[in-house]
Short mmCIF file of C-alpha atoms in Angstrom, two decimals:
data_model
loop_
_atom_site.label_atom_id
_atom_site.label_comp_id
_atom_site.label_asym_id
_atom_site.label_seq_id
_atom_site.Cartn_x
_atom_site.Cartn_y
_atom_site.Cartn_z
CA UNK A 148 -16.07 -11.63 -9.51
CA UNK A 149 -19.48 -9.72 -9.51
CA UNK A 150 -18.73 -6.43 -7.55
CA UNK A 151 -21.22 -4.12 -6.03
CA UNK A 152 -18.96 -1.11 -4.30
CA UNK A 153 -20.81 1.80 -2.12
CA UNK A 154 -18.96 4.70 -0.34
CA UNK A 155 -19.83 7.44 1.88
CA UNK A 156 -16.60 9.34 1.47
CA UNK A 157 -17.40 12.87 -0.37
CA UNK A 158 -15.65 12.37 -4.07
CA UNK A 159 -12.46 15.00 -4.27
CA UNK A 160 -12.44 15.95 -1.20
CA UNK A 161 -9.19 14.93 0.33
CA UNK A 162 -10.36 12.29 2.30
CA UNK A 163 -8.61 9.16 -0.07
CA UNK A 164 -11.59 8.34 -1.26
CA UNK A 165 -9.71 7.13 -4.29
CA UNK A 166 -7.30 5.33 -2.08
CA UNK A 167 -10.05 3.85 -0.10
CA UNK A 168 -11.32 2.38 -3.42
CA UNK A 169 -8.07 1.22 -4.38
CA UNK A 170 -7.28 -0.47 -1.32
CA UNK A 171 -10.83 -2.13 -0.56
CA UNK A 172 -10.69 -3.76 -4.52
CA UNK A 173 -6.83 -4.86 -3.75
CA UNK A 174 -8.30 -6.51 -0.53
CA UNK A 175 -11.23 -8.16 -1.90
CA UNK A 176 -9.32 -9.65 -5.12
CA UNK A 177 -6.79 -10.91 -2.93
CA UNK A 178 -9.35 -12.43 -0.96
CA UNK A 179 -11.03 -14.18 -3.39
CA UNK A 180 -8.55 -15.40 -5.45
CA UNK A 181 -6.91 -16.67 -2.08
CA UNK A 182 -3.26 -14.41 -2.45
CA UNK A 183 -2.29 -13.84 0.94
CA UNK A 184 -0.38 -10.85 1.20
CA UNK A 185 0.67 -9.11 4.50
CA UNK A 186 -1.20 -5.82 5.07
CA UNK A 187 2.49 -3.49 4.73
CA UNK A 188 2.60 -5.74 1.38
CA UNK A 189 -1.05 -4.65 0.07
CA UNK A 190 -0.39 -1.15 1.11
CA UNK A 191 2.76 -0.87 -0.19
CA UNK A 192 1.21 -2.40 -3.95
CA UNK A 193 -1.84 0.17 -3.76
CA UNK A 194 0.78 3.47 -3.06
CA UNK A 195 1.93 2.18 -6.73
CA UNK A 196 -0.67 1.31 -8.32
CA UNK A 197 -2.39 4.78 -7.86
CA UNK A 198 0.55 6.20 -9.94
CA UNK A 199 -0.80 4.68 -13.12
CA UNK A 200 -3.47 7.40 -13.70
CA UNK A 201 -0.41 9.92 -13.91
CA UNK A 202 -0.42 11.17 -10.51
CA UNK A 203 2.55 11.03 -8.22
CA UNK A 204 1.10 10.22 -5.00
CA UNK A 205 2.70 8.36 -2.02
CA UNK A 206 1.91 5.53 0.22
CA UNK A 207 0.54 7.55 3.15
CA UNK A 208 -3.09 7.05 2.45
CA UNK A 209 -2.57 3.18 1.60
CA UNK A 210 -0.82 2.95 4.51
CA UNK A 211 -3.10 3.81 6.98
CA UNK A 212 -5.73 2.44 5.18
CA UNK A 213 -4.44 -0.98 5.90
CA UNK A 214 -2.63 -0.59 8.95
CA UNK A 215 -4.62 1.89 10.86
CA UNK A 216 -5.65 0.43 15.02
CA UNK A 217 -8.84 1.26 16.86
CA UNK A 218 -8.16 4.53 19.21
CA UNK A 219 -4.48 4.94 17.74
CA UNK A 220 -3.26 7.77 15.33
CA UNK A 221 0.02 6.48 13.51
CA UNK A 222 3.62 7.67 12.86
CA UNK A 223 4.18 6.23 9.36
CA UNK A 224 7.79 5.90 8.01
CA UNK A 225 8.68 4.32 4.72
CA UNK A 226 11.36 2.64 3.16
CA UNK A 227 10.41 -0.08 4.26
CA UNK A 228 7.05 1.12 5.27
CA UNK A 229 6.28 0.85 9.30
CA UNK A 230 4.01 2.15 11.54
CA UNK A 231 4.32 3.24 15.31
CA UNK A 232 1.19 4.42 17.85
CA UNK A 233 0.72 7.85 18.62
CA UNK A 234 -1.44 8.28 22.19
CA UNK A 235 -3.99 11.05 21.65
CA UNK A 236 -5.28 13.43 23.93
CA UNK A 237 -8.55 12.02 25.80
CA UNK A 238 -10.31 15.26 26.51
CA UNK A 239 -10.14 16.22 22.28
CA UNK A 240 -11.86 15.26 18.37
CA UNK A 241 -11.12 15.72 15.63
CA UNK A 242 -14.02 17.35 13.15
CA UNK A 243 -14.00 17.57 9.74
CA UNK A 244 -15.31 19.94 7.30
CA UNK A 245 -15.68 20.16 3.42
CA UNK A 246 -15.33 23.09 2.32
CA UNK A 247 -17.36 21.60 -1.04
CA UNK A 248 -14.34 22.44 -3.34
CA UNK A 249 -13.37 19.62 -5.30
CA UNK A 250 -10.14 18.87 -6.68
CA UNK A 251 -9.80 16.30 -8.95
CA UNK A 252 -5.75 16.32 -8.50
CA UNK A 253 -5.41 14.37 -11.69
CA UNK A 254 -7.11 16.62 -13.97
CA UNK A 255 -4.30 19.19 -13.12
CA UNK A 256 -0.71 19.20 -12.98
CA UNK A 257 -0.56 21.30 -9.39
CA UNK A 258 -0.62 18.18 -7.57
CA UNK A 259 2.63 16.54 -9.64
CA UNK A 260 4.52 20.18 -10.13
CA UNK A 261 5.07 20.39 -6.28
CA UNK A 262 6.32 16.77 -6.77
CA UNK A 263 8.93 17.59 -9.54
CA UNK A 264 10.05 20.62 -7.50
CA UNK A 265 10.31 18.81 -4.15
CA UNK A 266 12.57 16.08 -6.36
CA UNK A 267 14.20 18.67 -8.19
CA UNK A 268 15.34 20.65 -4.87
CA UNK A 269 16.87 17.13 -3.94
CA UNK A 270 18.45 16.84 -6.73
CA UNK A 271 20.16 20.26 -6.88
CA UNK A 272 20.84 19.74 -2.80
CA UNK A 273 22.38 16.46 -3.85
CA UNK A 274 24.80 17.92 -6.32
CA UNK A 275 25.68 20.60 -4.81
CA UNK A 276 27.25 18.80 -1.76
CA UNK A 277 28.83 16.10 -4.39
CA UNK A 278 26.84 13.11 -3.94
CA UNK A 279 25.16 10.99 -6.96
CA UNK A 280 22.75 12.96 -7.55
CA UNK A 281 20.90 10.61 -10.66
CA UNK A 282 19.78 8.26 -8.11
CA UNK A 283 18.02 11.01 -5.29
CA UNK A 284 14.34 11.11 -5.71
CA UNK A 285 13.19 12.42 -2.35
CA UNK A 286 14.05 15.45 -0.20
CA UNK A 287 14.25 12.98 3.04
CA UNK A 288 17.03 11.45 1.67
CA UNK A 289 19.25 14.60 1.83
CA UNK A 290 19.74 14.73 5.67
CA UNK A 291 20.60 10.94 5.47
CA UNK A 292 23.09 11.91 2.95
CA UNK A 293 24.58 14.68 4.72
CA UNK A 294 24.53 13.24 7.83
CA UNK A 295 22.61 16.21 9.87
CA UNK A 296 19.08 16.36 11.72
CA UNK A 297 16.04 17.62 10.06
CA UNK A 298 15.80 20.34 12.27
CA UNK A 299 19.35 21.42 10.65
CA UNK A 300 18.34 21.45 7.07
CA UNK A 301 16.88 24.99 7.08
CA UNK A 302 20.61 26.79 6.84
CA UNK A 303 21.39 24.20 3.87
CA UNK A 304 18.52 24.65 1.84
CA UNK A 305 18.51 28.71 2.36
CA UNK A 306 22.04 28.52 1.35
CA UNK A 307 21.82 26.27 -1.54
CA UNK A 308 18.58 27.13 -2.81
CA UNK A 309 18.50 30.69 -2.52
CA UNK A 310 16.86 31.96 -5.67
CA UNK A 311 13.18 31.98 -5.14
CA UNK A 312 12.24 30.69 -8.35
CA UNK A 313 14.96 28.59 -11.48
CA UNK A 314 14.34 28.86 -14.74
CA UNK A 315 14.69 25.25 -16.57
CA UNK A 316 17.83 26.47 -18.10
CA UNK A 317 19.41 27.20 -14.92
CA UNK A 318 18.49 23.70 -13.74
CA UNK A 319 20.01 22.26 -16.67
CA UNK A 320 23.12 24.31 -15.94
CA UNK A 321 23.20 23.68 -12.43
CA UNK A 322 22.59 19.70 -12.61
CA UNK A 323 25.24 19.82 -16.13
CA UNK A 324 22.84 18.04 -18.20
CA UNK A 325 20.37 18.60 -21.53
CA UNK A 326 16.85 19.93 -21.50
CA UNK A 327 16.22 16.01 -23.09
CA UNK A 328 18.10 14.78 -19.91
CA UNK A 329 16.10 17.44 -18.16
CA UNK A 330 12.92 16.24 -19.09
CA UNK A 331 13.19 12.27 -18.40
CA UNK A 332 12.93 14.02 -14.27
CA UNK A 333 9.66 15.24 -15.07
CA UNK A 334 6.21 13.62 -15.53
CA UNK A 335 4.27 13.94 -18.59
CA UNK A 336 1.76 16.92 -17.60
CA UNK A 337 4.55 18.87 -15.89
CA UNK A 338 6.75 19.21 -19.23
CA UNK A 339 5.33 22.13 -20.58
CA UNK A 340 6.67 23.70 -17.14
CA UNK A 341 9.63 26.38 -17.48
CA UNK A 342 9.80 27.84 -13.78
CA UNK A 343 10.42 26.35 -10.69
CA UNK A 344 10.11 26.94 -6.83
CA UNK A 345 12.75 24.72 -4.90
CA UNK A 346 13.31 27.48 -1.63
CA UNK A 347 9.86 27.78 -0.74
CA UNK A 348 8.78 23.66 -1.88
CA UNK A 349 11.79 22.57 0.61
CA UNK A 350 11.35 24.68 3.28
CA UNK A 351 7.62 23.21 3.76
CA UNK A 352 8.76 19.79 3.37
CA UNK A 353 11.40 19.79 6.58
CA UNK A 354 9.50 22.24 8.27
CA UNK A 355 6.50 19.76 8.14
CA UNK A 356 8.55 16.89 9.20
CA UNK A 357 9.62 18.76 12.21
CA UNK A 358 6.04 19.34 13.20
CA UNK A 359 5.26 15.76 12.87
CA UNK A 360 8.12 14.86 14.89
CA UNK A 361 7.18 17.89 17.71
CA UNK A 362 3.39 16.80 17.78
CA UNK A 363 4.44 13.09 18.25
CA UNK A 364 6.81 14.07 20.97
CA UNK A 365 4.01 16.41 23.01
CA UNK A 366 1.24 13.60 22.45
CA UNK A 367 3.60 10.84 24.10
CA UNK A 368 4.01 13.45 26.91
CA UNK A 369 1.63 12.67 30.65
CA UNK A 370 0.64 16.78 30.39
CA UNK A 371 0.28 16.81 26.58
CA UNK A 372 -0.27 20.19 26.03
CA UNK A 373 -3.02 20.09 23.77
CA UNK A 374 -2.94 24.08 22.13
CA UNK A 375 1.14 23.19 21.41
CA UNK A 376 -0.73 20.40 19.09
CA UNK A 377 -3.09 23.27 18.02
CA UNK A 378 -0.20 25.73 17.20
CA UNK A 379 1.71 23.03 15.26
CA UNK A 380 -1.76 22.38 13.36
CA UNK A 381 -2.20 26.18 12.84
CA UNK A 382 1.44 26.45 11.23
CA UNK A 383 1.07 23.57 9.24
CA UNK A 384 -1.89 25.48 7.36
CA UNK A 385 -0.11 28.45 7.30
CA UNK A 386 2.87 26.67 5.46
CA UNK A 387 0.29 24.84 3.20
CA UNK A 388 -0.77 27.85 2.19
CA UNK A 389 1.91 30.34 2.02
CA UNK A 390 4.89 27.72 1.13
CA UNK A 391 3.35 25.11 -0.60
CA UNK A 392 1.02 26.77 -2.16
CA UNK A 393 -1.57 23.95 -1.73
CA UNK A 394 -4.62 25.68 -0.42
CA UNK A 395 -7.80 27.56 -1.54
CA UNK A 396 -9.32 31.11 -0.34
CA UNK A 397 -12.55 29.13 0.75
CA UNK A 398 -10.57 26.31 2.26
CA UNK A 399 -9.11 29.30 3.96
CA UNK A 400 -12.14 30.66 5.13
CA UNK A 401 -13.41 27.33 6.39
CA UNK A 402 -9.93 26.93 8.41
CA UNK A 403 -10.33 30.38 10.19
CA UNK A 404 -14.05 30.34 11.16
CA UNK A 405 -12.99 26.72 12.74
CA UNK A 406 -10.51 28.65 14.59
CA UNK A 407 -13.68 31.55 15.84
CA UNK A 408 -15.81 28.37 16.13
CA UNK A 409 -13.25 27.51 19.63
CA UNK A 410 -10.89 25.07 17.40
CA UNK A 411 -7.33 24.96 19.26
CA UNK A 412 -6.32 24.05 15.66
CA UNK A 413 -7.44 23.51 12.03
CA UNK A 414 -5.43 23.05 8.56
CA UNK A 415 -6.04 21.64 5.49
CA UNK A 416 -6.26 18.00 4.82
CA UNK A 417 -5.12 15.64 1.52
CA UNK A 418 -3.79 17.04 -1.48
CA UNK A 419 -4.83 20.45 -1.25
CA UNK A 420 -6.65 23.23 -3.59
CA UNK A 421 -10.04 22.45 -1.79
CA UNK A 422 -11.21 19.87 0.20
CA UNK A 423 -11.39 19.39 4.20
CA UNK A 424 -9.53 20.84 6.59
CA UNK A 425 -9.69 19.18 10.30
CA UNK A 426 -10.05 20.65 13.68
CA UNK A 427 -8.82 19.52 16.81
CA UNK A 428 -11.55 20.51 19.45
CA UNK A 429 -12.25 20.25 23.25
CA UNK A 430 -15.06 17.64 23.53
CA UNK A 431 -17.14 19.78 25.53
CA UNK A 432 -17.19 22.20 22.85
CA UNK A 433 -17.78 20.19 20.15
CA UNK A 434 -21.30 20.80 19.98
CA UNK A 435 -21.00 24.65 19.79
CA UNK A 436 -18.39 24.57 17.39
CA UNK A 437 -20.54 22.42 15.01
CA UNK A 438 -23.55 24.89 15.10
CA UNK A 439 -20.90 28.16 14.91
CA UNK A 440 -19.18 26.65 11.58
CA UNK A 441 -22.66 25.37 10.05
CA UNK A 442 -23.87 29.03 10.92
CA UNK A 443 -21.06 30.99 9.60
CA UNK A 444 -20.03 29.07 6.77
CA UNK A 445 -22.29 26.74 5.51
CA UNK A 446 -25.47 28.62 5.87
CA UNK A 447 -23.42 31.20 3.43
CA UNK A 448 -22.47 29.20 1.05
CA UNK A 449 -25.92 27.34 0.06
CA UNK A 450 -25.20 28.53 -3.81
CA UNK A 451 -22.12 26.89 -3.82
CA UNK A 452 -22.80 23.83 -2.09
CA UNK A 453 -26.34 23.13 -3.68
CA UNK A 454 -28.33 20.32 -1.69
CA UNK A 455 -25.27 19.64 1.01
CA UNK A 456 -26.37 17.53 3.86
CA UNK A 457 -23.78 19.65 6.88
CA UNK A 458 -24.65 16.29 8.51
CA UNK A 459 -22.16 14.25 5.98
CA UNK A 460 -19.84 17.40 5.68
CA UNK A 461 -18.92 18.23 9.04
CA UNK A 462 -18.62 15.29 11.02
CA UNK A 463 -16.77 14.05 14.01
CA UNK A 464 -14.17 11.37 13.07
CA UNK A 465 -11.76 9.17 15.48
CA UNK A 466 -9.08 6.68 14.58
CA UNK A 467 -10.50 3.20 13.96
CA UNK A 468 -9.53 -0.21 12.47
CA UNK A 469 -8.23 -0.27 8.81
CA UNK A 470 -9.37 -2.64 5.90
CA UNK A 471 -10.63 -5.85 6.64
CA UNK A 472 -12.84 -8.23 5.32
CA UNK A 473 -16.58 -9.63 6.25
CA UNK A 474 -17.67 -12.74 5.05
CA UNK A 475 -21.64 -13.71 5.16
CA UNK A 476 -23.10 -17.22 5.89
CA UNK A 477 -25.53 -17.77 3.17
#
């Protein structure tokens, strides 16, 4: 194969560039060698073969990337993966902004910690109520398990994980194995780690889902209210930020002059610690909104963001057709 690959997607900025890569090789080695895979299939062999650099990413970016419809946003569920439409409000955008920090997420271990803890609060959730516990890798299984909603989980986990942070000892205690046994849960760069937030990790996790499920509902609504969607964006940040722990004070700033710019919501987009955030705005204020944020945050930041074209880092986006292939006549 001779490959020539170009990209317009800013590098490390949360917008799966990496993903995008990923995906687009997967579909045009398929293609050429003439392996015809279904799109859920090449998704589903991307979300996996990501994890070989070390980080412990999902399938949500592969997902979409493949299965993504013109004028649609998506509900994505997994195990198996599957896809539903989600109408969007007519009279809104969405805009995106970099807020030109990059995070290379596999040069750290932030990304993978809040990975460990998220499986580690499963863990401890799932032993504590006397299931198998070995075998639970994600916090979504746990209402499965116990047979409740998502929107019930907040008593358990405040119950069961009440300490805000666990030493590894008192995992090891809790789960009644060894700190070797201990360490086969974590990944290689999050060893060295001997503290642990489970409360705060979980919380943001079901508390997320809920959203997701709240802004589907409200979109699929006649009168969608459109600031509900905002306020669910808003609190999603917030959580991000304050539960997760994912965000950046200059991500932050970018995400609240969005919200002076006339955004009914903006939060933080892709893994986190820099990045994009995206703002849902009226379409007859998108123009105002553009100059306000290029204004009041751009213009301020020329030192840090040396040569930026605000044309390629604040633009208006809107769902579109996933990967496919062209083919030439020569």
């Amino acid at each position: 194969m001779d490959v020539l690959v170009r990209g317009t997607v800013p590098p490390s900025a949360g917008l799966s560039s990496s993903s995008a890569l990923v995906c687009a090789s997967a579909l045009a080695t398929t293609y050429v060698n003439r392996i015809f895979l279904e799109k859920s299939e090449l998704a589903s062999a991307c979300a996996v073969s990501e994890r070989y650099i070390g980080t412990q990413g999902g399938g949500m970016d592969q997902a979409i990337g493949f299965l993504a419809e013109s004028g649609k946003a998506k509900l994505i569920e997994f195990n198996p993966i599957r896809t539903s439409n989600v109408p969007l409000p007519l009279d809104v955008v969405f805009v995106v902004s970099n807020s030109c920090v990059a995070m290379n997420k596999a040069a750290t271990s932030q990304f993978n910690r809040r990975v460990i803890e998220c499986r580690l609060a499963a863990k401890v959730l799932a032993k504590k109520h006397g299931f198998e516990w070995q075998e639970v890798q994600k916090l979504a299984e746990i209402p499965v398990l116990l047979e409740k909603d998502i929107s019930d989980m907040k008593s358990v986990i405040e119950h069961d994980l009440s300490q805000k942070s666990y030493s590894r000892n008192e995992l090891c205690s809790i789960l009644d194995i060894t700190d070797d046994e201990f360490m086969t849960i974590l990944s290689d760069n999050t060893r060295h780690l001997e503290s642990f937030q489970l409360l705060d990790r979980a919380k943001h996790v079901f508390e997320e889902a809920a959203r997701v499920r709240k802004f589907k509902a409200i979109c699929e609504r006649d009168n969608n209210e459109v600031h509900e969607l905002g306020r669910l964006m808003n609190e999603s940040h917030q959580s991000c930020r304050d539960l997760y722990e994912c965000s950046h004070p200059i991500l932050d700033e970018l995400v609240k002059t969005a919200l002076d710019a006339g955004a009914i919501g903006s939060r933080l987009t892709g893994a986190g610690w820099g990045g994009c955030c995206v703002s849902l705005v009226m379409k007859n204020n998108v123009d105002h909104f553009m100059e306000f944020v290029k204004k009041n945050f751009y213009e301020k930041r020329v030192e840090e963001c040396p040569g930026i074209d605000v044309n390629c880092a604040m633009f208006v986006t809107k769902p579109s057709e996933g990967a496919a292939v062209y083919t030439l006549e020569v």
